[in-house]
Amino acid sequence: MAAVEDILRSYRRPRVVIREHLRRMRSESRLFSFLFAALLVIFVAQWPRLARQHYEVPDIPMPGLLLGTALALAATVPFFYAIALIVSWITRIVGGRGDGYGARLALFWALFTVSPLMLLHGLTLGIVGFGIQADSLSVVVFAAFLLIWGAGLRVTQFEGRA
């Protein structure tokens, strides 16, 4: 239940939540679990869209759509690590004092925090389909991600280690 509470608090006070995570013992397995949980929720969020796609084009088997989506999400894991590494380098260039662990924490936590919004986005795509509603929700999800990630980077890279 603590993760759900932290996610909800992250929408109101993301820097406080990130500081609390920084105060805990460093654990790469915890960071990976944030990333894995986020990707798992994002995978589940794709099911309504995939069901709609299968309904509209029944020639494409649903298990194939699910497997393709799962493999695509699994393939993104190294890219998330690379993004965190590059961002940590960039923040060091502009005067940041953080490290790669903090950059990974900020990125993975932001992704995990917006994953419930991605569930709503997936439902919208499944029920309404592509259109202004889904596009508007995409903007909201992306803005929330950027704000939470930015707040996390501010804490982990510019406030120093907790």
Tab-separated table of C-alpha atoms in Angstrom:
chain	number	residue	atom	x	y	z
A	1	MET	CA	0.000	0.000	0.000
A	2	ALA	CA	2.932	2.326	0.592
A	3	ALA	CA	3.669	2.515	-3.136
A	4	VAL	CA	0.112	3.616	-3.897
A	5	GLU	CA	0.307	6.274	-1.187
A	6	ASP	CA	3.661	7.469	-2.530
A	7	ILE	CA	2.251	7.657	-6.054
A	8	LEU	CA	-0.693	9.751	-4.880
A	9	ARG	CA	1.597	12.013	-2.846
A	10	SER	CA	3.881	12.397	-5.865
A	11	TYR	CA	1.168	14.275	-7.715
A	12	ARG	CA	1.028	16.873	-4.945
A	13	ARG	CA	4.586	16.938	-3.569
A	14	PRO	CA	6.965	14.978	-5.805
A	15	ARG	CA	10.145	16.406	-4.306
A	16	VAL	CA	9.182	15.279	-0.800
A	17	VAL	CA	8.576	11.720	-2.027
A	18	ILE	CA	11.879	11.618	-3.929
A	19	ARG	CA	13.730	12.905	-0.853
A	20	GLU	CA	12.183	10.083	1.174
A	21	HIS	CA	13.342	7.538	-1.401
A	22	LEU	CA	16.843	9.038	-1.318
A	23	ARG	CA	16.974	8.696	2.473
A	24	ARG	CA	16.435	4.955	2.196
A	25	MET	CA	19.314	2.590	1.695
A	26	ARG	CA	20.506	2.600	-1.914
A	27	SER	CA	19.105	-0.380	-3.758
A	28	GLU	CA	19.356	-0.970	-7.495
A	29	SER	CA	16.824	-3.770	-7.147
A	30	ARG	CA	14.283	-1.272	-5.775
A	31	LEU	CA	14.897	1.041	-8.721
A	32	PHE	CA	14.516	-1.835	-11.153
A	33	SER	CA	11.294	-2.851	-9.418
A	34	PHE	CA	9.937	0.678	-10.008
A	35	LEU	CA	10.794	0.377	-13.695
A	36	PHE	CA	9.431	-3.162	-13.953
A	37	ALA	CA	6.183	-2.265	-12.175
A	38	ALA	CA	5.727	0.784	-14.392
A	39	LEU	CA	6.249	-1.265	-17.550
A	40	LEU	CA	3.884	-3.945	-16.252
A	41	VAL	CA	1.122	-1.388	-15.630
A	42	ILE	CA	1.793	0.198	-19.025
A	43	PHE	CA	1.496	-3.259	-20.607
A	44	VAL	CA	-1.857	-3.843	-18.920
A	45	ALA	CA	-2.927	-0.357	-20.027
A	46	GLN	CA	-2.437	-1.417	-23.650
A	47	TRP	CA	-4.946	-4.278	-23.464
A	48	PRO	CA	-8.085	-2.208	-24.225
A	49	ARG	CA	-6.392	-0.623	-27.247
A	50	LEU	CA	-5.195	-4.007	-28.450
A	51	ALA	CA	-8.659	-5.517	-27.948
A	52	ARG	CA	-10.141	-2.718	-30.037
A	53	GLN	CA	-7.486	-3.245	-32.702
A	54	HIS	CA	-8.230	-6.985	-32.724
A	55	TYR	CA	-11.974	-6.268	-32.993
A	56	GLU	CA	-11.452	-3.900	-35.927
A	57	VAL	CA	-8.939	-6.179	-37.687
A	58	PRO	CA	-9.711	-9.755	-36.599
A	59	ASP	CA	-7.001	-11.182	-38.876
A	60	ILE	CA	-4.394	-10.124	-36.301
A	61	PRO	CA	-4.473	-12.627	-33.403
A	62	MET	CA	-4.809	-11.137	-29.926
A	63	PRO	CA	-1.981	-13.256	-28.437
A	64	GLY	CA	0.325	-11.917	-31.143
A	65	LEU	CA	-0.640	-8.341	-30.317
A	66	LEU	CA	-0.039	-8.943	-26.614
A	67	LEU	CA	3.282	-10.684	-27.186
A	68	GLY	CA	4.482	-7.957	-29.535
A	69	THR	CA	3.596	-5.272	-27.014
A	70	ALA	CA	5.279	-7.155	-24.158
A	71	LEU	CA	8.469	-7.640	-26.157
A	72	ALA	CA	8.486	-4.007	-27.243
A	73	LEU	CA	8.181	-2.843	-23.645
A	74	ALA	CA	10.890	-5.265	-22.500
A	75	ALA	CA	13.169	-3.889	-25.200
A	76	THR	CA	12.829	-0.378	-23.734
A	77	VAL	CA	14.575	-1.269	-20.453
A	78	PRO	CA	18.137	-0.575	-21.690
A	79	PHE	CA	16.970	2.679	-23.233
A	80	PHE	CA	15.590	3.904	-19.906
A	81	TYR	CA	18.950	3.169	-18.283
A	82	ALA	CA	20.712	4.993	-21.134
A	83	ILE	CA	18.397	8.003	-20.829
A	84	ALA	CA	19.102	8.215	-17.093
A	85	LEU	CA	22.853	8.003	-17.721
A	86	ILE	CA	22.809	10.707	-20.392
A	87	VAL	CA	20.646	12.980	-18.241
A	88	SER	CA	23.024	12.527	-15.290
A	89	TRP	CA	25.927	13.564	-17.545
A	90	ILE	CA	24.021	16.601	-18.803
A	91	THR	CA	23.082	17.701	-15.291
A	92	ARG	CA	26.729	17.411	-14.232
A	93	ILE	CA	27.724	19.652	-17.147
A	94	VAL	CA	25.249	22.317	-16.024
A	95	GLY	CA	26.368	22.163	-12.392
A	96	GLY	CA	24.501	19.244	-10.890
A	97	ARG	CA	26.043	17.335	-7.991
A	98	GLY	CA	24.037	14.139	-8.318
A	99	ASP	CA	24.939	10.732	-9.645
A	100	GLY	CA	23.525	8.036	-11.882
A	101	TYR	CA	21.567	6.440	-9.053
A	102	GLY	CA	19.630	9.653	-8.478
A	103	ALA	CA	18.976	10.093	-12.185
A	104	ARG	CA	17.627	6.538	-12.398
A	105	LEU	CA	15.487	7.075	-9.314
A	106	ALA	CA	13.978	10.260	-10.753
A	107	LEU	CA	13.250	8.701	-14.154
A	108	PHE	CA	11.938	5.341	-12.964
A	109	TRP	CA	9.829	6.896	-10.206
A	110	ALA	CA	8.297	9.408	-12.637
A	111	LEU	CA	7.428	6.585	-15.019
A	112	PHE	CA	5.955	4.520	-12.178
A	113	THR	CA	3.986	7.511	-10.918
A	114	VAL	CA	2.298	8.240	-14.253
A	115	SER	CA	1.534	4.587	-15.000
A	116	PRO	CA	-1.979	4.840	-13.462
A	117	LEU	CA	-2.665	7.721	-15.838
A	118	MET	CA	-1.538	5.450	-18.646
A	119	LEU	CA	-4.245	2.999	-17.553
A	120	LEU	CA	-6.802	5.749	-18.081
A	121	HIS	CA	-5.237	6.556	-21.439
A	122	GLY	CA	-5.429	2.905	-22.469
A	123	LEU	CA	-9.084	2.729	-21.474
A	124	THR	CA	-9.775	5.847	-23.496
A	125	LEU	CA	-8.109	4.338	-26.544
A	126	GLY	CA	-10.034	1.105	-26.063
A	127	ILE	CA	-13.448	2.679	-25.585
A	128	VAL	CA	-13.336	5.872	-27.652
A	129	GLY	CA	-10.463	5.112	-29.988
A	130	PHE	CA	-8.018	7.607	-31.397
A	131	GLY	CA	-9.228	11.195	-31.333
A	132	ILE	CA	-9.144	14.443	-29.426
A	133	GLN	CA	-9.910	12.726	-26.111
A	134	ALA	CA	-6.950	10.367	-26.363
A	135	ASP	CA	-4.692	13.131	-27.658
A	136	SER	CA	-5.656	15.438	-24.788
A	137	LEU	CA	-5.040	12.699	-22.271
A	138	SER	CA	-1.660	11.983	-23.894
A	139	VAL	CA	-0.676	15.600	-23.292
A	140	VAL	CA	-1.790	15.375	-19.651
A	141	VAL	CA	0.165	12.144	-19.078
A	142	PHE	CA	3.287	13.542	-20.737
A	143	ALA	CA	3.058	16.817	-18.800
A	144	ALA	CA	2.653	14.942	-15.507
A	145	PHE	CA	5.642	12.764	-16.390
A	146	LEU	CA	7.824	15.775	-17.221
A	147	LEU	CA	6.819	17.667	-14.072
A	148	ILE	CA	7.455	14.713	-11.759
A	149	TRP	CA	10.694	13.787	-13.523
A	150	GLY	CA	11.862	17.405	-13.414
A	151	ALA	CA	11.082	17.647	-9.700
A	152	GLY	CA	12.927	14.381	-9.115
A	153	LEU	CA	15.949	15.572	-11.067
A	154	ARG	CA	15.982	18.823	-9.136
A	155	VAL	CA	16.176	16.900	-5.870
A	156	THR	CA	18.572	14.150	-6.962
A	157	GLN	CA	20.921	16.174	-9.129
A	158	PHE	CA	20.907	19.709	-7.766
A	159	GLU	CA	20.139	19.444	-4.045
A	160	GLY	CA	22.898	16.920	-3.447
A	161	ARG	CA	22.684	13.553	-1.777
A	162	ALA	CA	20.363	13.095	1.168
